[in-house]
PDB file of N, CA and C in Angstrom:
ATOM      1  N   UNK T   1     -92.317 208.887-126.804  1.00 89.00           N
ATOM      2  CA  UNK T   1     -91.893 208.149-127.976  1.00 89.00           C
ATOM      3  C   UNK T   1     -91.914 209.018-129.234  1.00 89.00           C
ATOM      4  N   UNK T   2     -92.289 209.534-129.001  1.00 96.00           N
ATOM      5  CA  UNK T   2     -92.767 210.724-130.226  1.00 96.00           C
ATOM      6  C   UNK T   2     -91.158 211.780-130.864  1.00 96.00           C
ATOM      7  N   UNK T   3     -91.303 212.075-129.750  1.00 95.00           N
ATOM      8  CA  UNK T   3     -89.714 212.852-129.718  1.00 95.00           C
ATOM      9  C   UNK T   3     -88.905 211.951-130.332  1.00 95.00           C
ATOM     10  N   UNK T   4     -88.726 210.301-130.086  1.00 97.00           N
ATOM     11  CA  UNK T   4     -87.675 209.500-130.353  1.00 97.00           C
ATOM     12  C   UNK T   4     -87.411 209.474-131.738  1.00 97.00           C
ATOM     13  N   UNK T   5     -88.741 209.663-132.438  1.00 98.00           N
ATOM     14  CA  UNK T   5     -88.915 209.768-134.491  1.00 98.00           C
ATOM     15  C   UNK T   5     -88.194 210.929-134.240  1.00 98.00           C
ATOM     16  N   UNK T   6     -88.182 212.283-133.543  1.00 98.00           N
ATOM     17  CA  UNK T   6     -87.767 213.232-134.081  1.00 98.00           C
ATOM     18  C   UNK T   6     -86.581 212.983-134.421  1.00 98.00           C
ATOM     19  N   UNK T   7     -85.599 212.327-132.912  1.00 96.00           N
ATOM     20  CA  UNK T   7     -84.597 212.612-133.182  1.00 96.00           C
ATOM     21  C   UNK T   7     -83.788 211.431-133.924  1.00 96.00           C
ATOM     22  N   UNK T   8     -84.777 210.250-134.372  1.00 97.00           N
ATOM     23  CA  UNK T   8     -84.481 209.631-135.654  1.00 97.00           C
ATOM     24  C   UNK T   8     -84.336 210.058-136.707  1.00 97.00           C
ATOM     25  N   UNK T   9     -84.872 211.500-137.022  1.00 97.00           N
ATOM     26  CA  UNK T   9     -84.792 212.079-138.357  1.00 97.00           C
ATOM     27  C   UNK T   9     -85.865 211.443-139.349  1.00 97.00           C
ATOM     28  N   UNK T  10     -87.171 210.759-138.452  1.00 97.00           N
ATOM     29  CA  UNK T  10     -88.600 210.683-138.434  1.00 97.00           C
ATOM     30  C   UNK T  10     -89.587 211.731-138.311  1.00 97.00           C
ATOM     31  N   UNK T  11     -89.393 212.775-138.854  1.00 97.00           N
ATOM     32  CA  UNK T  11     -90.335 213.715-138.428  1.00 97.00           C
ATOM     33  C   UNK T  11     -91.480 213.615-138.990  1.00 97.00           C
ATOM     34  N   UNK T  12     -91.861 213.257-140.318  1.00 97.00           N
ATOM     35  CA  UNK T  12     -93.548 212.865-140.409  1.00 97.00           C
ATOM     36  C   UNK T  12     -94.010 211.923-139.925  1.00 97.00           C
ATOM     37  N   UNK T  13     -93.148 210.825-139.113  1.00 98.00           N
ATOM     38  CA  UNK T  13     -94.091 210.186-138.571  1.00 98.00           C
ATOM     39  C   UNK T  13     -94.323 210.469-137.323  1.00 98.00           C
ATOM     40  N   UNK T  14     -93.818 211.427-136.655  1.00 98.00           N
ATOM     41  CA  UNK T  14     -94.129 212.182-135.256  1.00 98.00           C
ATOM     42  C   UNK T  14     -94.806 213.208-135.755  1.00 98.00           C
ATOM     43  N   UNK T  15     -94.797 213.823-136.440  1.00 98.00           N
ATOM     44  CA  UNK T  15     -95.783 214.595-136.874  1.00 98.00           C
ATOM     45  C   UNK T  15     -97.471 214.062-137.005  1.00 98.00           C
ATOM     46  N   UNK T  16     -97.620 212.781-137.676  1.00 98.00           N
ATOM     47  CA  UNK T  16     -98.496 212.373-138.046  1.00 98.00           C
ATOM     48  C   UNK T  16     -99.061 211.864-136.366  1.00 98.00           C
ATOM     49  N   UNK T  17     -98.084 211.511-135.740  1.00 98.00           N
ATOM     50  CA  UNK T  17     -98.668 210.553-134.722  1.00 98.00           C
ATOM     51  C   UNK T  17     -99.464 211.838-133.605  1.00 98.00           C
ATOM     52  N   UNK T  18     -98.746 213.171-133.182  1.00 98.00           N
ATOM     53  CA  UNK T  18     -98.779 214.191-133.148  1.00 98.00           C
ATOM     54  C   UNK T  18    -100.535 214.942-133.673  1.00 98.00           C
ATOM     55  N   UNK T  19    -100.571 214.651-134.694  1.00 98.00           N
ATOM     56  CA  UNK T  19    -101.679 215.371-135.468  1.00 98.00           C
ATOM     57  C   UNK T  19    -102.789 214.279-134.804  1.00 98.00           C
ATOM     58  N   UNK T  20    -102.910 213.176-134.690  1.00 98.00           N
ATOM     59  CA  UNK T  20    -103.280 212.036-134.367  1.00 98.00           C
ATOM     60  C   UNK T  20    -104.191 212.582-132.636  1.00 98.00           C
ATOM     61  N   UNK T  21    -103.036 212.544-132.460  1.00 98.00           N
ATOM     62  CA  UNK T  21    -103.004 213.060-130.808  1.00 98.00           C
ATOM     63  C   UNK T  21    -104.355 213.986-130.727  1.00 98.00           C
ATOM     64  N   UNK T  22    -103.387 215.510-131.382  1.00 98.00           N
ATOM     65  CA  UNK T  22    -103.934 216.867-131.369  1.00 98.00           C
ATOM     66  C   UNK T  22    -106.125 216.495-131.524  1.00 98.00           C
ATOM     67  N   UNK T  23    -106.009 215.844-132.662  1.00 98.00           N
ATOM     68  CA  UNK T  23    -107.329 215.689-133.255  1.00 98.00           C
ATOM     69  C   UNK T  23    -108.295 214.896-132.005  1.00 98.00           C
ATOM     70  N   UNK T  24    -107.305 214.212-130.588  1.00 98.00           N
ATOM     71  CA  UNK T  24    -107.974 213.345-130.203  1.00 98.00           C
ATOM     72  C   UNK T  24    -108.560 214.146-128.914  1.00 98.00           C
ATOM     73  N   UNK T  25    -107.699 214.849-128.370  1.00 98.00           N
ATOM     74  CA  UNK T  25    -107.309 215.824-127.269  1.00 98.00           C
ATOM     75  C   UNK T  25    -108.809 216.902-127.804  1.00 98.00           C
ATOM     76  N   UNK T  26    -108.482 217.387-129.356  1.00 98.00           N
ATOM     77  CA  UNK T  26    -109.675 218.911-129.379  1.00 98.00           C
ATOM     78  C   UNK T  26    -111.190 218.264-129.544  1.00 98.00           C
ATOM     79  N   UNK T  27    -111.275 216.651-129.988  1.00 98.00           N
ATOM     80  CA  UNK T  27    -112.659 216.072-129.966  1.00 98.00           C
ATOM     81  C   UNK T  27    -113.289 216.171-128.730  1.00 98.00           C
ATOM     82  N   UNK T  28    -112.539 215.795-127.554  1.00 98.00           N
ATOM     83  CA  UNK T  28    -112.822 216.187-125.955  1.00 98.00           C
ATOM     84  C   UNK T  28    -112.788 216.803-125.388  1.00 98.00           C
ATOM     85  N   UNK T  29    -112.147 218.364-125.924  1.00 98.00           N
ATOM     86  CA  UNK T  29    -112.356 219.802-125.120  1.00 98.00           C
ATOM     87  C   UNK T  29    -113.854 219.982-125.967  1.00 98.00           C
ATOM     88  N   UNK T  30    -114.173 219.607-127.390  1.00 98.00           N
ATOM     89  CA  UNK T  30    -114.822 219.855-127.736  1.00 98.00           C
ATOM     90  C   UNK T  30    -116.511 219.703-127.171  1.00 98.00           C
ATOM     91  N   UNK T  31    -116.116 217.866-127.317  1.00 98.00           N
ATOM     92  CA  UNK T  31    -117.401 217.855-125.944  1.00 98.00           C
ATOM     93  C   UNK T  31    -117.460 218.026-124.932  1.00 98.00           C
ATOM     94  N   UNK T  32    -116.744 218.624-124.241  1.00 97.00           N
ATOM     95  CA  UNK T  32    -116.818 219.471-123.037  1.00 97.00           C
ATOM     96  C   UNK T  32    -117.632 220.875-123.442  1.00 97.00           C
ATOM     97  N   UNK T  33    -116.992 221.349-124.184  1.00 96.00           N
ATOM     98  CA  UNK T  33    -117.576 222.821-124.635  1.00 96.00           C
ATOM     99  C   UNK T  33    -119.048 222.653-124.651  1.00 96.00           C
ATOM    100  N   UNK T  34    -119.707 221.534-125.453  1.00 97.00           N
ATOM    101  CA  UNK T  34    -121.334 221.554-125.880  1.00 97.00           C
ATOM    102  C   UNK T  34    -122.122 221.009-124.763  1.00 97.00           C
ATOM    103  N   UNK T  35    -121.264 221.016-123.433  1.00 97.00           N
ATOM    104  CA  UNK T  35    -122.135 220.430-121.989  1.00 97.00           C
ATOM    105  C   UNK T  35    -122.727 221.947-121.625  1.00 97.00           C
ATOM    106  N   UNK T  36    -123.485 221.510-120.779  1.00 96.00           N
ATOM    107  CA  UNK T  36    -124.148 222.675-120.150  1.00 96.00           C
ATOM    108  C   UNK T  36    -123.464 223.258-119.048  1.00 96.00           C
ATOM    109  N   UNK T  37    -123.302 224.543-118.327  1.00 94.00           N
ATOM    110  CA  UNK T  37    -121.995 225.219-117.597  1.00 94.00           C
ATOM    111  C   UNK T  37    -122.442 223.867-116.187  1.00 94.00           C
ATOM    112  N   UNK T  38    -123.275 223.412-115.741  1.00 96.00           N
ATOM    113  CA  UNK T  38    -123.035 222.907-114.257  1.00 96.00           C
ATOM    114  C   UNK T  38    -121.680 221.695-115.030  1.00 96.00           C
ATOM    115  N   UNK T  39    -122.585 221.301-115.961  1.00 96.00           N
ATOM    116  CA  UNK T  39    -121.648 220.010-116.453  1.00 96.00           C
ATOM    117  C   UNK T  39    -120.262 220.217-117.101  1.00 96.00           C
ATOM    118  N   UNK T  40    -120.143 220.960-117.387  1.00 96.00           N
ATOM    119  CA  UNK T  40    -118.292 221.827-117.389  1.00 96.00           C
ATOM    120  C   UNK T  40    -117.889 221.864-116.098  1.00 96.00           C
ATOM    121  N   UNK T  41    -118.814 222.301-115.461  1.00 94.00           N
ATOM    122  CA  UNK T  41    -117.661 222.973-114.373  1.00 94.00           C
ATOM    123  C   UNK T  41    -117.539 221.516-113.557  1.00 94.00           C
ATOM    124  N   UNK T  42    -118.322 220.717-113.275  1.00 96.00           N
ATOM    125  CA  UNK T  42    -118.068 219.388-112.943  1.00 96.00           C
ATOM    126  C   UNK T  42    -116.944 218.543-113.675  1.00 96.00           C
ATOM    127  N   UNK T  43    -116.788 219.015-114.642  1.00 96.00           N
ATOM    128  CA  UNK T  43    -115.628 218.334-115.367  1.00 96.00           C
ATOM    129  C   UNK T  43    -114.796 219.238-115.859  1.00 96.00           C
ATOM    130  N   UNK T  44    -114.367 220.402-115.149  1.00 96.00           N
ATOM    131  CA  UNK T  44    -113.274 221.103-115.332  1.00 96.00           C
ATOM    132  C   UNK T  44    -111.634 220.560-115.312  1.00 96.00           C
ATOM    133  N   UNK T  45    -111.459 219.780-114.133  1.00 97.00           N
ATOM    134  CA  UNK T  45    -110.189 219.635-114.283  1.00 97.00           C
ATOM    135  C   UNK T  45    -109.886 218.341-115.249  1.00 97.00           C
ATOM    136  N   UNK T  46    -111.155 217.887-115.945  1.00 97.00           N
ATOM    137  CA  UNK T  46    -110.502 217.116-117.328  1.00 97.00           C
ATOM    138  C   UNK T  46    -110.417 217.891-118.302  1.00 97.00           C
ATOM    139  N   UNK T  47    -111.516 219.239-118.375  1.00 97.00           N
ATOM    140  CA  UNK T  47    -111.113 219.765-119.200  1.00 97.00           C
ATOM    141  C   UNK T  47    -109.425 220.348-119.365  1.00 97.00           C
ATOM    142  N   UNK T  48    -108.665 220.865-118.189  1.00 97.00           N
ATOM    143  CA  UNK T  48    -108.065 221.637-117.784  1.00 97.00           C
ATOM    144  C   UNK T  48    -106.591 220.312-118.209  1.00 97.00           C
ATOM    145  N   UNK T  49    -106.630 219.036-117.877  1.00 98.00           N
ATOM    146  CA  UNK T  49    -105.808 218.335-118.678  1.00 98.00           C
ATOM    147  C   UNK T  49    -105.358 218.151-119.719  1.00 98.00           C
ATOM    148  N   UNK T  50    -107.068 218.208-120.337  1.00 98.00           N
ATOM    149  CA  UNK T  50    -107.020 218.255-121.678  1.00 98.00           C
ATOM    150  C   UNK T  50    -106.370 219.708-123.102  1.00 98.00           C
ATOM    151  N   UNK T  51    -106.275 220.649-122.000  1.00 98.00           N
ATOM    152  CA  UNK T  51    -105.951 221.693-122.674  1.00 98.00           C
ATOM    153  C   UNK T  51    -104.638 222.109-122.260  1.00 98.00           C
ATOM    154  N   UNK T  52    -103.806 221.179-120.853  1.00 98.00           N
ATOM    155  CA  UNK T  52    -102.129 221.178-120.521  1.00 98.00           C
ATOM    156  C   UNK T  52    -101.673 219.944-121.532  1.00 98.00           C
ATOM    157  N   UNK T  53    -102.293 219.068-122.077  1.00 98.00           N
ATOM    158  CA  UNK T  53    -101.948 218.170-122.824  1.00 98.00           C
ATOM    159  C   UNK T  53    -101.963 218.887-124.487  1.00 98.00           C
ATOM    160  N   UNK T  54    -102.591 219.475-124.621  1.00 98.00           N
ATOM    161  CA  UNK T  54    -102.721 219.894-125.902  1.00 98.00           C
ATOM    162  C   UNK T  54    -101.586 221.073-125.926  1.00 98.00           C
ATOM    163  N   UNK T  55    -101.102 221.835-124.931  1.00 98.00           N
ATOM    164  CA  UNK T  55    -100.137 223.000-124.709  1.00 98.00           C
ATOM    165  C   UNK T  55     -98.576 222.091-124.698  1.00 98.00           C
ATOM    166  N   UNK T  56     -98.985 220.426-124.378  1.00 98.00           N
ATOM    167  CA  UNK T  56     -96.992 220.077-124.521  1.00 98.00           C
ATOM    168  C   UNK T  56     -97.220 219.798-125.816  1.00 98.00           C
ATOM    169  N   UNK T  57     -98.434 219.140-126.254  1.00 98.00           N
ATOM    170  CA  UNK T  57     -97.871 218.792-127.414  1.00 98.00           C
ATOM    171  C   UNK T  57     -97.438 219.885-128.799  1.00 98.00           C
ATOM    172  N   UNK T  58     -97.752 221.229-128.381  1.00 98.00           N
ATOM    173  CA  UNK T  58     -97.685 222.232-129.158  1.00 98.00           C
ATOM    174  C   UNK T  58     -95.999 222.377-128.483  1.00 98.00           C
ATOM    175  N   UNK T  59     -95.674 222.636-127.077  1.00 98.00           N
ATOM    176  CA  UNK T  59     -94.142 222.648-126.864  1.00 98.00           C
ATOM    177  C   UNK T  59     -93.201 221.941-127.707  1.00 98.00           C
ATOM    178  N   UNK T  60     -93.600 220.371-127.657  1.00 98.00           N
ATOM    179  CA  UNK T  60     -92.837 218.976-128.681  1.00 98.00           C
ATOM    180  C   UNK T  60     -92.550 220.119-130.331  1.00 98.00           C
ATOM    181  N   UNK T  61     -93.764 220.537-130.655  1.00 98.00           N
ATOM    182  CA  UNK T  61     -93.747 220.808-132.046  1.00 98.00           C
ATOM    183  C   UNK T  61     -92.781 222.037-131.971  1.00 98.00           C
ATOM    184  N   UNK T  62     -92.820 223.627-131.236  1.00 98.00           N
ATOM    185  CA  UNK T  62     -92.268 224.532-131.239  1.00 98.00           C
ATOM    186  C   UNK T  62     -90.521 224.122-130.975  1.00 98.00           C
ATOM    187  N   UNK T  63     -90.223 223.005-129.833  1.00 97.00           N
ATOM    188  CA  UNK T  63     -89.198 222.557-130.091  1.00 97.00           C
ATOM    189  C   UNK T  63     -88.423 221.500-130.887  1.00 97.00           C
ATOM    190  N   UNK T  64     -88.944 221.055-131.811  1.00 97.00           N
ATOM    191  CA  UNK T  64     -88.684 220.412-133.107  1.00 97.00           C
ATOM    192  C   UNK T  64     -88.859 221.444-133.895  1.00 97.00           C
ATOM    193  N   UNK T  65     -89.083 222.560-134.228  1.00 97.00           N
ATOM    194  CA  UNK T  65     -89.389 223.397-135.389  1.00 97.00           C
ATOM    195  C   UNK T  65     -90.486 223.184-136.869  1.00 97.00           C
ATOM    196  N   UNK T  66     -91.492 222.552-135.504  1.00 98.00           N
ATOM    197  CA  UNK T  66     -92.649 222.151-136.685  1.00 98.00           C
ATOM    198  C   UNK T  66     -93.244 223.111-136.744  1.00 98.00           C
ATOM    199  N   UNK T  67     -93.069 224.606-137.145  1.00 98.00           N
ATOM    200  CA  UNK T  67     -94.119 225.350-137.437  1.00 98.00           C
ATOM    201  C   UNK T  67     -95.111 225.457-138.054  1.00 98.00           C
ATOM    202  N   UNK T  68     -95.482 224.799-139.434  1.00 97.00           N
ATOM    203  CA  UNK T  68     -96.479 224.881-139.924  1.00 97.00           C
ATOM    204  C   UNK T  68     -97.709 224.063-138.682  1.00 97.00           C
ATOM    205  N   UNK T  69     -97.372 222.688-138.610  1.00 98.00           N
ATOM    206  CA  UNK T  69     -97.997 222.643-137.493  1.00 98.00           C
ATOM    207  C   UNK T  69     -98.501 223.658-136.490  1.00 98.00           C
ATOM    208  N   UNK T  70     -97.605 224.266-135.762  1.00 98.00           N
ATOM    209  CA  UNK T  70     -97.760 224.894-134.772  1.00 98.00           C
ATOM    210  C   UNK T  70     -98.228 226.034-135.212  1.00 98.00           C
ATOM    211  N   UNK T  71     -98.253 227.191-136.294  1.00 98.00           N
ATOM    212  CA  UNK T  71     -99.018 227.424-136.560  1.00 98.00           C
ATOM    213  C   UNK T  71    -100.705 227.347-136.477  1.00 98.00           C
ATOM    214  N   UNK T  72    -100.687 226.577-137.186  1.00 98.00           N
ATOM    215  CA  UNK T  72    -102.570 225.696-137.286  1.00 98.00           C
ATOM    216  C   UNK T  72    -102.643 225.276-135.975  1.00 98.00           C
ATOM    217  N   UNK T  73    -102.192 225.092-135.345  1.00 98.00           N
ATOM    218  CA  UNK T  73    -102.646 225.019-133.800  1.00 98.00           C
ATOM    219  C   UNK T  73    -102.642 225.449-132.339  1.00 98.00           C
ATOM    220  N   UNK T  74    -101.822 226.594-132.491  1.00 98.00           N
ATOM    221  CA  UNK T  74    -101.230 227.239-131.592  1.00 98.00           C
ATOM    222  C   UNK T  74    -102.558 228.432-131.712  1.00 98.00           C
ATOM    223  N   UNK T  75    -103.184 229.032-132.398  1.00 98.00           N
ATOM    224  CA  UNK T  75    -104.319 229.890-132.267  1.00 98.00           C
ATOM    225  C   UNK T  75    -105.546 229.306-131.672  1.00 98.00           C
ATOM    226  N   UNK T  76    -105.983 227.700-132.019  1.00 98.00           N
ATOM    227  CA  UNK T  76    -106.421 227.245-131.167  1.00 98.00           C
ATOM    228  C   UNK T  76    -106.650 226.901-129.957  1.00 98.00           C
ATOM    229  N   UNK T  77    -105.197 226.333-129.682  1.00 98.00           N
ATOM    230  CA  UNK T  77    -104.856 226.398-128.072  1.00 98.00           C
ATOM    231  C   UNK T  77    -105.376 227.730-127.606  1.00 98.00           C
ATOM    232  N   UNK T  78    -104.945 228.703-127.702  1.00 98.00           N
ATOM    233  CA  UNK T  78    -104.995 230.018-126.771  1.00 98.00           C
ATOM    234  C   UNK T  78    -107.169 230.202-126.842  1.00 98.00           C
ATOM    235  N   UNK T  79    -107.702 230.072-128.378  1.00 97.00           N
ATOM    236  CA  UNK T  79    -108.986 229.954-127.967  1.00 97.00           C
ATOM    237  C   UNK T  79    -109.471 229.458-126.914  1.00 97.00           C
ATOM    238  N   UNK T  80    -108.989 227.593-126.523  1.00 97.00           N
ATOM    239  CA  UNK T  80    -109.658 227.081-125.752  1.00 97.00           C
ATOM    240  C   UNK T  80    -108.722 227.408-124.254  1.00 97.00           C
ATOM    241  N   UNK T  81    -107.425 227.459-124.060  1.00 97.00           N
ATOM    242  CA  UNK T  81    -106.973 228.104-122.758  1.00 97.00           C
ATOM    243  C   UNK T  81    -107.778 229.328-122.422  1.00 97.00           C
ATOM    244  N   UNK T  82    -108.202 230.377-123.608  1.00 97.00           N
ATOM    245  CA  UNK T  82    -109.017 231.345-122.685  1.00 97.00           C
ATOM    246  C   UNK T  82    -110.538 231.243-122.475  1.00 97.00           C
ATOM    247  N   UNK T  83    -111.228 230.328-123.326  1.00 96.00           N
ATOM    248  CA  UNK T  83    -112.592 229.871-122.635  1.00 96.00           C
ATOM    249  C   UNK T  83    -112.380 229.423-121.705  1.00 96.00           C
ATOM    250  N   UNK T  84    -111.833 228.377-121.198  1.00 95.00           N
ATOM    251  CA  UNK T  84    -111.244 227.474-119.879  1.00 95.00           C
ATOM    252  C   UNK T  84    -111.122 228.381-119.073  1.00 95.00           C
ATOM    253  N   UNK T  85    -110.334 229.605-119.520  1.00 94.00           N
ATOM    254  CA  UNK T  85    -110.001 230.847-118.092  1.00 94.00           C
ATOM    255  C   UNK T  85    -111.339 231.115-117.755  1.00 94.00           C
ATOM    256  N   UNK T  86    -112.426 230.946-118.064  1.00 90.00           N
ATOM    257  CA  UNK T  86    -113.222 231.847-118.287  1.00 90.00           C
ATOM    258  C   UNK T  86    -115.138 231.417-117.709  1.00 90.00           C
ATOM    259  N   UNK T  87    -114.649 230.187-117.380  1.00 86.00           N
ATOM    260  CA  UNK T  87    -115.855 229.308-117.004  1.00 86.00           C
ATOM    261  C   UNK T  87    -116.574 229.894-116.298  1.00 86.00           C
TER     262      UNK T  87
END
């Protein structure tokens, strides 16, 4: 649905809904991160959702040409894709 604002010529409110998202997705890699490694690795492949979910929604933005967005979040992603590599 998100895409559908875009191509309404809605882009802050896919943006916003987007940012919405992003903020909800890095609260839960986040508490993943502050578990202890048995308890990561027990919950790896949510982590591992959680960080293919956070990689479309950076796709949505790179193909709409939301860069500033993608910017501010695209350095993130690759932080937590390479902790994730890295368990």
């Amino acid at each position: 649905y998100i895409e559908g604002y875009y191509s309404a010529g809605e882009p802050e409110i896919a943006d916003s809904l987007l940012e919405e998202g992003i903020q909800i997705v890095l609260t839960e890699i986040n508490y993943y991160k502050s578990l202890d490694k048995q308890k990561r690795n027990t919950n790896a492949q949510e982590i591992q959702i959680n960080i293919a979910t956070l990689g479309r929604m950076l796709s949505i933005l790179q193909k709409n040409e939301r860069n500033e967005m993608l910017d501010k979040y695209y350095p993130i992603y690759q932080e937590n894709a390479a902790w994730y590599e890295n368990l």
